[in-house]
Coordinates of C-alpha atoms and ligand atoms in Angstrom, one line a residue:
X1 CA -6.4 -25.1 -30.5
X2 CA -3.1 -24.2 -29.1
X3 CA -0.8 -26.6 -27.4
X4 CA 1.1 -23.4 -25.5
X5 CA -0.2 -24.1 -21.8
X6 CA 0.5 -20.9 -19.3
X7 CA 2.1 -21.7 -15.8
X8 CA -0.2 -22.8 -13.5
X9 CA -2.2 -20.1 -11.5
X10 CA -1.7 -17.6 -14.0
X11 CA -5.3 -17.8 -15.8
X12 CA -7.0 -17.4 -12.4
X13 CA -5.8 -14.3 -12.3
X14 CA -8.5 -11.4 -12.4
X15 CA -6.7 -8.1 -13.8
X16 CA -6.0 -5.1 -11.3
X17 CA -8.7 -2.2 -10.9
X18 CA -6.8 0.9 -10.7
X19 CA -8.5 4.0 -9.5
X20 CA -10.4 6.0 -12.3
X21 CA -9.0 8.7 -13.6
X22 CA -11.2 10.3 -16.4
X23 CA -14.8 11.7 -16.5
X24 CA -15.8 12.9 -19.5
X25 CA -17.8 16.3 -19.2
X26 CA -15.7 17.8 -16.3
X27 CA -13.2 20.5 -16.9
X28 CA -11.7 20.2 -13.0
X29 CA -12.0 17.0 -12.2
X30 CA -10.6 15.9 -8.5
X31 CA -9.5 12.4 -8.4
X32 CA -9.5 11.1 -4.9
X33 CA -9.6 7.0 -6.0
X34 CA -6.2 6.3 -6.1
X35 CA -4.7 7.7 -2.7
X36 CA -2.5 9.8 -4.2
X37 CA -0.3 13.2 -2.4
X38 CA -2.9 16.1 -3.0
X39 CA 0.5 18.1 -3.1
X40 CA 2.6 16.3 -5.9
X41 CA 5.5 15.5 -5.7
X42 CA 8.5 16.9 -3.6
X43 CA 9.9 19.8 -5.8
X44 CA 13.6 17.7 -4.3
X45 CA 12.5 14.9 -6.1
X46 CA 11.5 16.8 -9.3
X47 CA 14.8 18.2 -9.4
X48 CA 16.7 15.0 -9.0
X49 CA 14.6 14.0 -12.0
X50 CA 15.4 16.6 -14.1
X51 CA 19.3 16.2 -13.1
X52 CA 19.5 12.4 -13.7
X53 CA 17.9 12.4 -17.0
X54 CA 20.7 13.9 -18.1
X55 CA 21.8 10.4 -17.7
X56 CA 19.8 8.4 -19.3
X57 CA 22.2 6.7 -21.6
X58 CA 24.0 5.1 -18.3
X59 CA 23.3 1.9 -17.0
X60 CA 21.8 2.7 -13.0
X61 CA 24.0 1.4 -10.5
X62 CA 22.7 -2.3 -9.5
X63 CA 23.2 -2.6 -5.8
X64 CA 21.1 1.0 -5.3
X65 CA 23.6 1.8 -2.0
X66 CA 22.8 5.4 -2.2
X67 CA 19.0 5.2 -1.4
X68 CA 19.3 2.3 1.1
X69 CA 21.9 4.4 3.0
X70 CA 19.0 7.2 2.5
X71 CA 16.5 5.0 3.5
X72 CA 18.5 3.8 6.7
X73 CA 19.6 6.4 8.0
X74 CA 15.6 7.7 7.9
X75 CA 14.5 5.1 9.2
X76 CA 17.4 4.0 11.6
X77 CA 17.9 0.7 9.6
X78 CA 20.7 -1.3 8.4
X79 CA 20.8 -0.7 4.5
X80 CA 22.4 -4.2 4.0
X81 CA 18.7 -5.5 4.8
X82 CA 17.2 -3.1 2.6
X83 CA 15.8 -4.4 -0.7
X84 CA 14.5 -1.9 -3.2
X85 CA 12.1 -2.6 -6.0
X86 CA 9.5 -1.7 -8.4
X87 CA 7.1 -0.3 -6.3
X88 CA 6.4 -2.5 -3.2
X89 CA 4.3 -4.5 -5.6
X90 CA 8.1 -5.4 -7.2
X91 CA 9.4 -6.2 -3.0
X92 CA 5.6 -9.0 -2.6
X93 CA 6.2 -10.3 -6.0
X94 CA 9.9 -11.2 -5.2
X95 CA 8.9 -12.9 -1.6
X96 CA 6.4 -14.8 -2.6
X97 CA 8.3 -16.3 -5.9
X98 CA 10.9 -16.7 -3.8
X99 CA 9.2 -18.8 -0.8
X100 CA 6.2 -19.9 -2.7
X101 CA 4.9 -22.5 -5.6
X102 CA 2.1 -25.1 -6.4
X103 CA 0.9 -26.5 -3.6
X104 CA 2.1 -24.0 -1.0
X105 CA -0.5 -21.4 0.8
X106 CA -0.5 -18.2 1.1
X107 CA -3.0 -16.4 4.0
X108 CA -4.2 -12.9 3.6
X109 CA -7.1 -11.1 5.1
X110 CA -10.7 -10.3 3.4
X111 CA -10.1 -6.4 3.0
X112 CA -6.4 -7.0 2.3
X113 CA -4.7 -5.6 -0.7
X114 CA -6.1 -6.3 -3.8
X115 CA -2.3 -7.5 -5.3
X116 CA -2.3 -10.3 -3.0
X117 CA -4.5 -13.1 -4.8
X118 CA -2.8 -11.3 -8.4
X119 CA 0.9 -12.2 -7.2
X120 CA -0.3 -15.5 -5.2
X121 CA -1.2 -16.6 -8.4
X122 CA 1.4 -15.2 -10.2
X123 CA 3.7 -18.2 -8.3
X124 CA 1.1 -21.0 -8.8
X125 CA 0.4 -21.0 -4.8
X126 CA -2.8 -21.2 -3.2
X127 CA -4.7 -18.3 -1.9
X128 CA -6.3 -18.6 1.1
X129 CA -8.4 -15.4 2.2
X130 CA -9.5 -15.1 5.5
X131 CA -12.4 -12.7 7.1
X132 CA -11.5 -9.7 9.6
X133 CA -13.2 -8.9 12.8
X134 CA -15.4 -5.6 12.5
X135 CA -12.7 -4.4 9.7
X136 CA -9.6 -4.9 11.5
X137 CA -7.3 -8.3 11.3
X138 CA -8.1 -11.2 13.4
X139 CA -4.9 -12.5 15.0
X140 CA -6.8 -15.8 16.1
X141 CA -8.4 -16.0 12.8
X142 CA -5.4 -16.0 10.9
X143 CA -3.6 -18.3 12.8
X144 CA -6.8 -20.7 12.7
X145 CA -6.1 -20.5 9.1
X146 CA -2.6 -22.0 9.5
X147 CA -1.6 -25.2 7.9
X148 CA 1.9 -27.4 6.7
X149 CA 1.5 -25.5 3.7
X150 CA 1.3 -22.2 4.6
X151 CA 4.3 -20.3 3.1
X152 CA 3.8 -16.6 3.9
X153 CA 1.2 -14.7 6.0
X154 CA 0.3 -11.0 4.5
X155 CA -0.7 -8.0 6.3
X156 CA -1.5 -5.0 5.1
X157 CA -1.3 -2.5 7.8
X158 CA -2.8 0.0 8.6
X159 CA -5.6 -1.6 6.2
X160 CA -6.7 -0.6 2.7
X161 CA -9.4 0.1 2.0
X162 CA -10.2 0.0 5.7
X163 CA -8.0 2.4 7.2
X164 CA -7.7 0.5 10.5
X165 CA -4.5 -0.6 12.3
X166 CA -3.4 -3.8 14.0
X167 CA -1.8 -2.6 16.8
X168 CA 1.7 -3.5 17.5
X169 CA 1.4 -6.2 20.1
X170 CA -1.2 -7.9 18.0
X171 CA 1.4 -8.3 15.1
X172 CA 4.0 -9.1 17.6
X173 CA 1.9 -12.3 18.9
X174 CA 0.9 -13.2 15.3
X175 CA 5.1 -13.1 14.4
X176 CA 5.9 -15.0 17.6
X177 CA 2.9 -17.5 17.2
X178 CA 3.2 -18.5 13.6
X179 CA 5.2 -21.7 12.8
X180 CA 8.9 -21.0 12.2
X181 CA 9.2 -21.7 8.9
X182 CA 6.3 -19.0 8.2
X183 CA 6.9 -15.7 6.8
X184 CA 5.0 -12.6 8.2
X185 CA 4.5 -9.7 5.3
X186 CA 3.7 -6.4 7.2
X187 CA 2.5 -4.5 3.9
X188 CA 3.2 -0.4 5.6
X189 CA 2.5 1.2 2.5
X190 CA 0.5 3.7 4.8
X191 CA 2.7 3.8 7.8
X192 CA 3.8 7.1 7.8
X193 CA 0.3 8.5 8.2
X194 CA 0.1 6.3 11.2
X195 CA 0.5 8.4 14.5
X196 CA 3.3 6.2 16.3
X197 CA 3.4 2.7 14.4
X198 CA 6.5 1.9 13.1
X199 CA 5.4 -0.2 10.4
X200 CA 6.3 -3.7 11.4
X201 CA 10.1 -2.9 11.6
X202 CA 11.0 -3.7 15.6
X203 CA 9.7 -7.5 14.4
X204 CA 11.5 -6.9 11.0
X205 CA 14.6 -6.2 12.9
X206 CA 14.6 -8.8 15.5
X207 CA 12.5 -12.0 13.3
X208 CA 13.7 -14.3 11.5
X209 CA 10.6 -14.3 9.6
X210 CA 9.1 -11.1 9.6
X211 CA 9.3 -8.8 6.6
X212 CA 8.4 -5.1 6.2
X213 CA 7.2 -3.3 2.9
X214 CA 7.1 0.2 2.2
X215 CA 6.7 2.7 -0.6
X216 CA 7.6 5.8 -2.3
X217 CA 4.0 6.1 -3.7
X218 CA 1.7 7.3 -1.4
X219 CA 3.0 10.4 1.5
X220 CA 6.2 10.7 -1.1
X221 CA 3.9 11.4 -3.9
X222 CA 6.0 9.5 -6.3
X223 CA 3.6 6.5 -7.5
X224 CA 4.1 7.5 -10.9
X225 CA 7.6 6.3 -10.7
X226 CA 6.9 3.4 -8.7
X227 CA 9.7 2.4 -5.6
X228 CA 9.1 0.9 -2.8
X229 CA 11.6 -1.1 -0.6
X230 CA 11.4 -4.6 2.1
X231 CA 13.2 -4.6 5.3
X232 CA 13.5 -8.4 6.8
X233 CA 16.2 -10.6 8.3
X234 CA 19.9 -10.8 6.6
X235 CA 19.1 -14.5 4.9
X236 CA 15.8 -13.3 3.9
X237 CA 16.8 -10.6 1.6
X238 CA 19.8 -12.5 0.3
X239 CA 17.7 -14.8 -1.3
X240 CA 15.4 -12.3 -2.2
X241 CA 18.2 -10.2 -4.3
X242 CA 19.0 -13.1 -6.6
X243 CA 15.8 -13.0 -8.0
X244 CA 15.4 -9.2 -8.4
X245 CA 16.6 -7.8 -12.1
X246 CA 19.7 -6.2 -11.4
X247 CA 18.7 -2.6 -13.4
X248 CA 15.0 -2.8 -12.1
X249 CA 15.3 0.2 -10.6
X250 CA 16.2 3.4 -13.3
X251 CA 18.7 5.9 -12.6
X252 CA 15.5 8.8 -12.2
X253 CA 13.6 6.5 -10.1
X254 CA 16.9 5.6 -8.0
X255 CA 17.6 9.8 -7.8
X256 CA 14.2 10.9 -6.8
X257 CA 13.7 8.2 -4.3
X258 CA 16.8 9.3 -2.6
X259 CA 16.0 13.3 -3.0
X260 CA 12.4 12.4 -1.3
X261 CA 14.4 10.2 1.5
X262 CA 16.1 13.4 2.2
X263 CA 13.7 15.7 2.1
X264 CA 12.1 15.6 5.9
X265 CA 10.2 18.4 5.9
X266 CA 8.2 17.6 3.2
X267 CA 7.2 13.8 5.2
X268 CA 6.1 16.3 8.2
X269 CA 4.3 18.7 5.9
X270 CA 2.3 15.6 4.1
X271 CA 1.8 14.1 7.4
X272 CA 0.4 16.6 9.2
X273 CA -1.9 18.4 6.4
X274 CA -3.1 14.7 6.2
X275 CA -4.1 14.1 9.9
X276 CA -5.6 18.1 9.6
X277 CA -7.9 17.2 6.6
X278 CA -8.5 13.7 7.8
X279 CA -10.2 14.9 10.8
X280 CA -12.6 17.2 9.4
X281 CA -13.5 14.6 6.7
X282 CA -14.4 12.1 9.3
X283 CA -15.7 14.4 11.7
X284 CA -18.1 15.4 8.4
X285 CA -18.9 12.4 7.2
X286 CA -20.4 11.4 10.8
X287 CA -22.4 14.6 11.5
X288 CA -23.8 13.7 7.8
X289 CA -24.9 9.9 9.4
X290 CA -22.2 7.7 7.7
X291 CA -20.4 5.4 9.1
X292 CA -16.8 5.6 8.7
X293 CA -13.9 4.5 11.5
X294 CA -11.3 6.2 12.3
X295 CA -8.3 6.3 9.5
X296 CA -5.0 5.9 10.1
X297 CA -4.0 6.2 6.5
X298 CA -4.7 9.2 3.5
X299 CA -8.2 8.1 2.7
X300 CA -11.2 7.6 4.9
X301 CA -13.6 4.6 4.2
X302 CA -17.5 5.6 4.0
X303 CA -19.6 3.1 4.5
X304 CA -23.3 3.5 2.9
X305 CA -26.3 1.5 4.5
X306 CA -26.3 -0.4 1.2
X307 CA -24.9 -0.8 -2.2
X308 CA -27.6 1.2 -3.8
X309 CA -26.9 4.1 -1.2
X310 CA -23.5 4.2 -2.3
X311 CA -24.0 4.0 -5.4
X312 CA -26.3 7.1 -5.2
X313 CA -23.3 8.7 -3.4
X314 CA -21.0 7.8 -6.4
X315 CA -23.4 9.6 -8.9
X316 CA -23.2 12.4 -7.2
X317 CA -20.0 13.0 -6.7
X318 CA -19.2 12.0 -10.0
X319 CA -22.0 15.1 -10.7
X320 CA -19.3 17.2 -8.8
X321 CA -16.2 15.8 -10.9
X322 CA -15.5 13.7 -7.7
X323 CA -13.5 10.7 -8.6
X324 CA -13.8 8.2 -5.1
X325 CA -13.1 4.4 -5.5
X326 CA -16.0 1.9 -5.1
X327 CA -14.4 -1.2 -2.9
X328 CA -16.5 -4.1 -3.9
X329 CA -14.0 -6.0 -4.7
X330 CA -13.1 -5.6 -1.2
X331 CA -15.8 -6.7 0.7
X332 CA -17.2 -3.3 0.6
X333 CA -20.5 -3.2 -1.7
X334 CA -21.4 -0.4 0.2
X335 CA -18.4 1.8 0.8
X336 CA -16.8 4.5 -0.6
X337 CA -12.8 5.1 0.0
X338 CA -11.9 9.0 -0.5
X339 CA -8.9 9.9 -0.5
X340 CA -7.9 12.8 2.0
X341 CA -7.4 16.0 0.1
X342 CA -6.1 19.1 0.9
X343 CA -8.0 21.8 2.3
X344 CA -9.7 23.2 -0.5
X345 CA -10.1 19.6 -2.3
X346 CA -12.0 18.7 1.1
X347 CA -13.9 21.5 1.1
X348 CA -15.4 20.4 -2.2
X349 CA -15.7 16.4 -0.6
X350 CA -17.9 17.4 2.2
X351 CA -19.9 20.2 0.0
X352 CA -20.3 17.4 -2.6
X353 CA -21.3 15.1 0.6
X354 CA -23.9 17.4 2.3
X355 CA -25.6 18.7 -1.0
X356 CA -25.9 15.0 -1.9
X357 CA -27.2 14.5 1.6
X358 CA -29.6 17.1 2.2
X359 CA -31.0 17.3 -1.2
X360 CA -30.2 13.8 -3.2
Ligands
LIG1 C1 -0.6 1.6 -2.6 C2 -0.3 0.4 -1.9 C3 0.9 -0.3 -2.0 C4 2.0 0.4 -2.8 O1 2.2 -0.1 -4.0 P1 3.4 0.4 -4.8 O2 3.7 -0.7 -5.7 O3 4.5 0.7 -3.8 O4 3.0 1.7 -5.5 C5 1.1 -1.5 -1.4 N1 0.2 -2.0 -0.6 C6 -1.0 -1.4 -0.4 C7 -2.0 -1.9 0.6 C8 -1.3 -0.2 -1.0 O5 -2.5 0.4 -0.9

């Protein structure tokens, strides 16, 4: 028997469920599971690619002052509290090392991101998971849950899987009731999508403990390259850049992030054929007898009368080389999350839905 012990925390640690990709037998599969841009990539970013792997033998530059001033002056922030990382999995990971250990607690709600409990344990702190009310965050319930060792709060808003938001005034009385010494983690790795929410960063401005997170992944269509960036309070992401690897960021992630920062048309042409195909998923789904709220996100959230009814769905869009992600694992035995497509991709969702419907 070995004597090598791991840190504490790190063999609780279930491994991450990424979206399926493959299904043997289909030619044209359509993978909806992972909330991915049905349009790619920005052809900006591609270029920026292709131009900075001409580089590839160069160290990137380590303070990445070209894409903050990208992302700033998008976003109206002040790059000097921008912190970029490997994704916004990278930005979590580095608060909650940074502010966390054994014996600290760290709240997050039931249908919250599936990283959370991963990178909790990851710094030997404490999860401590609290339900939702009717799939949206409980203000009151989260601050019930609120003790001495309670390092960081996380929020993951608008929701995933759920697709609900937390409106603005609720996060604002969660920032301004949580103990001082309490950091608030608004996770917007969906905030564009969401029709006038900033994404947590009025409180990320003016807190001293809020912090924002958002990502290249999702409306950019760049997951495969995986950046995402925090926005908190001066002190906050001082501490936090001592701890991030100086070259974590590559010279072609660094170049397409800032081509895709750029590029505005293409965050208006994502947003709005989003919101377009959103509507008649939804609007589908319902006239079919599903349940589903309204999204605020790129995917809509079915919800089956059971597991075995949604499992029955699965099949059959599986049948139709549909890809959709099963959310068990997020309180959702009996839901489906699809991502939103474009037109002709949702064409073949709500053909896949009604055939399954009318004749499954
Ligand atoms: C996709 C997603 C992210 C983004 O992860 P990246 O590491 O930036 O790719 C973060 N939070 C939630 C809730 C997500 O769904």
């Amino acid at each position: 028997m070995t004597k090598i012990k791991p840190q504490p925390g790190i063999m609780e640690i279930a491994l991450y469920q990424g979206g399926a990709s493959q299904l043997p037998g289909h030619n044209d599969v359509l993978k909806l599971s992972s909330n991915e841009n049905p349009l790619g990539p920005p052809s900006s970013a591609m270029k920026a690619v292709a131009e900075a792997a001409a580089q590839l033998h160069r160290y990137p530059p380590t303070d990445h002052a070209e894409l903050r001033a990208a992302i700033a002056d998008l976003w109206s922030l002040d790059p000097e509290r921008i912190l970029c990382g490997v994704g916004s999995d990278e930005v979590l990971q580095i608060v909650i090392q940074a502010y966390a250990g054994v014996g600290d607690e760290i709240i997050f709600t039931e249908h919250g991101f599936s990283m959370y409990p991963i990178l909790t344990h990851m710094a030997g702190a404490t999860p401590v998971c609290v339900p939702e009310k009717n799939r949206v965050v409980d203000v009151d319930t989260v601050l019930a849950a609120v003790t001495d060792k309670t390092r960081l709060v996380l929020i993951t808003n608008p929701g995933n899987p759920t697709g609900t938001v937390l409106p603005e005034g609720e996060l604002e009385r969660l920032a301004d009731a949580l103990p001082a010494d309490v950091i608030l983690v608004i996770d917007g790795a969906y905030t564009e999508y969401a029709e006038g929410f900033d994404g947590g960063a009025a409180l990320a401005e003016t807190r001293p403990n809020v912090l924002m997170t958002r990502t290249f992944s999702k409306v950019y269509g760049l997951g495969g390259l995986r950046i995402g960036w925090g926005y908190g309070p001066q002190e906050m992401i001082d501490v936090m850049r001592r701890i991030r690897q100086p070259f974590n960021l590559s010279g072609v992630q660094l170049a397409a992030a800032e081509a895709a920062a750029k590029d505005r048309d293409w965050l208006r042409t994502c947003v709005d054929l989003n919101a377009e195909q959103r509507s008649r998923l939804t609007d589908a789904v319902r006239q079919l007898g599903l349940a589903c709220d309204d999204s605020s996100a790129n995917f809509v959230l079915v919800r089956c009368a059971d597991a075995a009814e949604a499992d029955a769905a699965d099949q059959a869009f599986k049948a139709a080389g549909i890809l959709i992600r099963r959310v068990p694992g997020y309180g959702f035995p009996e839901g489906l999350r699809i991502t939103v497509g474009d037109a002709r991709q949702t064409d073949r969702v709500i053909a896949a839905l009604t055939n399954w419907r009318t004749t499954g």
